[in-house]
Amino acid sequence: AKHVRPGGSREGASRGVPLAEPVDDRLRLNRRTFVGASLAVGSAVAAGPAVAGCDRTDKDHHEGHDESHTAVIRAQINGEHREFTVDNRMSLLDMLREQAGLPGTKKGCDHGQCGACTVLVNGRRINSCLTLAVMHDGAQITTIEGLADNGRLHPLQQAFIDEDAFQCGYCTPGQIMSGVGCIAEGHAGSPAEIREWMSGNICRCGAYTNIVNAVATAARDH
């Protein structure tokens, strides 16, 4: 005998083919009830953790975050003692711009590829976007704002003006800070050497020739 699927045609009845047994309405109801109950329980379990955390206020969350993820940084910035409370994840660049109020240090690529954020830390030039502020507690930091002496421009700042070594000026603070470090390191003996040791500083305006001339001029007068 052939088997007929549930809900199949009654045509087979005239041929002596048995029909599928009808589904008991009580069984259908029980299945529906079971599925509904299962969905309800699952939703309640999933929502449990979220509901359980509702009694925590945003204030509690932020206070806990502040206590466990901040540090006090003390540093000599441009000859002045400064102290800040910073997030442990804050870059030195962001601390200088946002907390120290020194926006001369520029955020260019923020990936250590353009040199716009160059500063001197303990006399050495670094990309401030690639280092954490908490790593420089007690350091001596010099930014572009700290180069002038009682209103008198640093020789390299003056050389940049005399040699017309900038156009839009966005990269200029980093170029000058890198140039100061380059001269102090003894890597400004020739135009080729300057280009090599200043290669980490990008000028989108293409003022490289005049930048090299400015560094060379300041190096001669150093």
Coordinates of C-alpha atoms in Angstrom, one line a residue, residues 6-155:
P6 CA -0.5 14.3 5.9
G7 CA -2.9 16.7 4.2
G8 CA -2.7 14.6 1.0
S9 CA -5.6 14.2 -1.4
R10 CA -8.6 12.1 -0.4
E11 CA -8.6 10.7 -3.9
G12 CA -6.7 7.7 -2.7
A13 CA -9.5 6.7 -0.4
S14 CA -11.5 5.4 -3.4
R15 CA -8.6 3.1 -4.3
G16 CA -8.3 1.6 -0.9
V17 CA -5.2 3.7 0.0
P18 CA -5.2 4.5 3.7
L19 CA -5.2 8.2 4.6
A20 CA -2.9 9.7 7.2
E21 CA -4.2 9.7 10.7
P22 CA -5.6 13.2 11.5
V23 CA -3.6 15.2 14.0
D24 CA -5.2 15.4 17.4
D25 CA -6.2 19.0 18.1
R26 CA -5.0 18.6 21.7
L27 CA -1.6 17.5 20.4
R28 CA -1.4 20.5 18.1
L29 CA -2.3 22.8 21.0
N30 CA 0.3 21.2 23.2
R31 CA 3.0 21.7 20.6
R32 CA 2.0 25.3 20.1
T33 CA 2.1 25.9 23.8
F34 CA 5.5 24.2 24.2
V35 CA 7.0 26.3 21.4
G36 CA 5.6 29.5 22.9
A37 CA 6.8 28.7 26.3
S38 CA 10.3 27.8 25.0
L39 CA 10.6 31.2 23.2
A40 CA 9.4 33.0 26.3
V41 CA 12.0 31.3 28.6
G42 CA 14.8 31.9 26.0
S43 CA 14.0 35.6 25.8
A44 CA 14.0 35.9 29.6
V45 CA 17.3 34.2 29.9
A46 CA 18.9 36.4 27.2
A47 CA 17.6 39.5 28.8
G48 CA 18.6 38.5 32.3
P49 CA 22.2 39.9 32.2
A50 CA 21.1 43.2 30.7
V51 CA 18.3 43.6 33.3
A52 CA 20.7 42.6 36.1
G53 CA 23.0 45.5 35.0
C54 CA 20.3 48.1 34.9
D55 CA 20.8 49.2 38.4
R56 CA 24.4 50.4 37.5
T57 CA 24.3 54.0 36.6
D58 CA 26.5 55.7 34.0
K59 CA 28.1 57.6 36.8
D60 CA 29.1 54.3 38.5
H61 CA 30.5 53.0 35.2
H62 CA 32.6 56.1 34.5
E63 CA 33.9 56.4 38.0
G64 CA 35.0 52.8 37.9
H65 CA 36.6 53.4 34.5
D66 CA 38.4 56.5 35.8
E67 CA 39.8 54.8 38.9
S68 CA 41.2 51.9 37.0
H69 CA 42.4 53.4 33.7
T70 CA 44.0 56.7 34.6
A71 CA 47.4 57.8 35.7
V72 CA 49.0 61.1 36.9
I73 CA 51.8 62.3 34.6
R74 CA 54.4 64.9 35.7
A75 CA 56.7 66.3 33.1
Q76 CA 58.8 69.3 32.2
I77 CA 57.2 70.7 29.1
N78 CA 59.0 73.6 27.5
G79 CA 60.8 74.2 30.8
E80 CA 57.6 74.3 32.9
H81 CA 56.5 71.7 35.4
R82 CA 53.1 70.3 34.3
E83 CA 50.9 67.6 35.8
F84 CA 48.0 65.9 34.2
T85 CA 45.6 63.0 34.9
V86 CA 45.4 61.0 31.7
D87 CA 43.8 57.9 30.4
N88 CA 46.4 55.1 30.2
R89 CA 45.6 54.7 26.5
M90 CA 46.1 58.4 25.6
S91 CA 49.0 59.2 23.2
L92 CA 51.6 61.8 24.1
L93 CA 50.3 63.8 21.1
D94 CA 46.8 63.9 22.4
M95 CA 48.0 64.9 25.9
L96 CA 50.0 67.8 24.5
R97 CA 47.2 69.1 22.3
E98 CA 44.2 68.4 24.5
Q99 CA 45.5 68.7 28.1
A100 CA 48.7 70.8 27.9
G101 CA 47.0 73.3 25.4
L102 CA 49.9 73.1 22.9
P103 CA 48.3 72.6 19.5
G104 CA 51.4 73.5 17.6
T105 CA 52.3 69.8 17.5
K106 CA 50.1 68.6 14.6
K107 CA 48.1 65.4 14.2
G108 CA 48.6 64.3 10.6
C109 CA 48.4 60.6 9.8
D110 CA 48.3 59.5 13.5
H111 CA 50.2 56.4 12.4
G112 CA 53.9 57.6 12.6
Q113 CA 54.2 58.0 8.9
C114 CA 54.2 61.8 8.3
G115 CA 56.3 63.3 11.1
A116 CA 53.9 66.2 11.7
C117 CA 53.8 65.3 15.4
T118 CA 57.5 65.3 16.0
V119 CA 58.7 66.6 19.4
L120 CA 61.8 66.3 21.5
V121 CA 61.8 64.0 24.5
N122 CA 64.9 64.2 26.7
G123 CA 66.6 65.8 23.7
R124 CA 65.7 63.1 21.2
R125 CA 63.1 63.5 18.4
I126 CA 60.1 61.1 18.5
N127 CA 56.7 60.7 16.8
S128 CA 54.4 61.7 19.7
C129 CA 51.4 59.9 18.1
L130 CA 53.2 56.5 18.5
T131 CA 53.9 56.7 22.2
L132 CA 51.7 56.7 25.3
A133 CA 51.7 59.7 27.6
V134 CA 52.1 57.4 30.6
M135 CA 55.5 56.3 29.3
H136 CA 56.9 59.8 29.7
D137 CA 56.3 60.5 33.4
G138 CA 59.3 62.7 34.6
A139 CA 60.5 63.4 31.0
Q140 CA 61.7 66.7 29.6
I141 CA 59.5 67.5 26.5
T142 CA 60.1 70.3 24.0
T143 CA 57.4 71.3 21.5
I144 CA 57.4 73.9 18.7
E145 CA 56.0 76.4 21.3
G146 CA 59.2 76.0 23.4
L147 CA 61.8 76.8 20.8
A148 CA 61.7 80.5 20.9
D149 CA 63.7 82.3 23.7
N150 CA 62.0 85.3 25.2
G151 CA 60.3 86.1 21.9
R152 CA 63.4 85.5 19.8
L153 CA 62.9 82.8 17.2
H154 CA 65.1 79.7 17.2
P155 CA 67.7 79.9 14.4

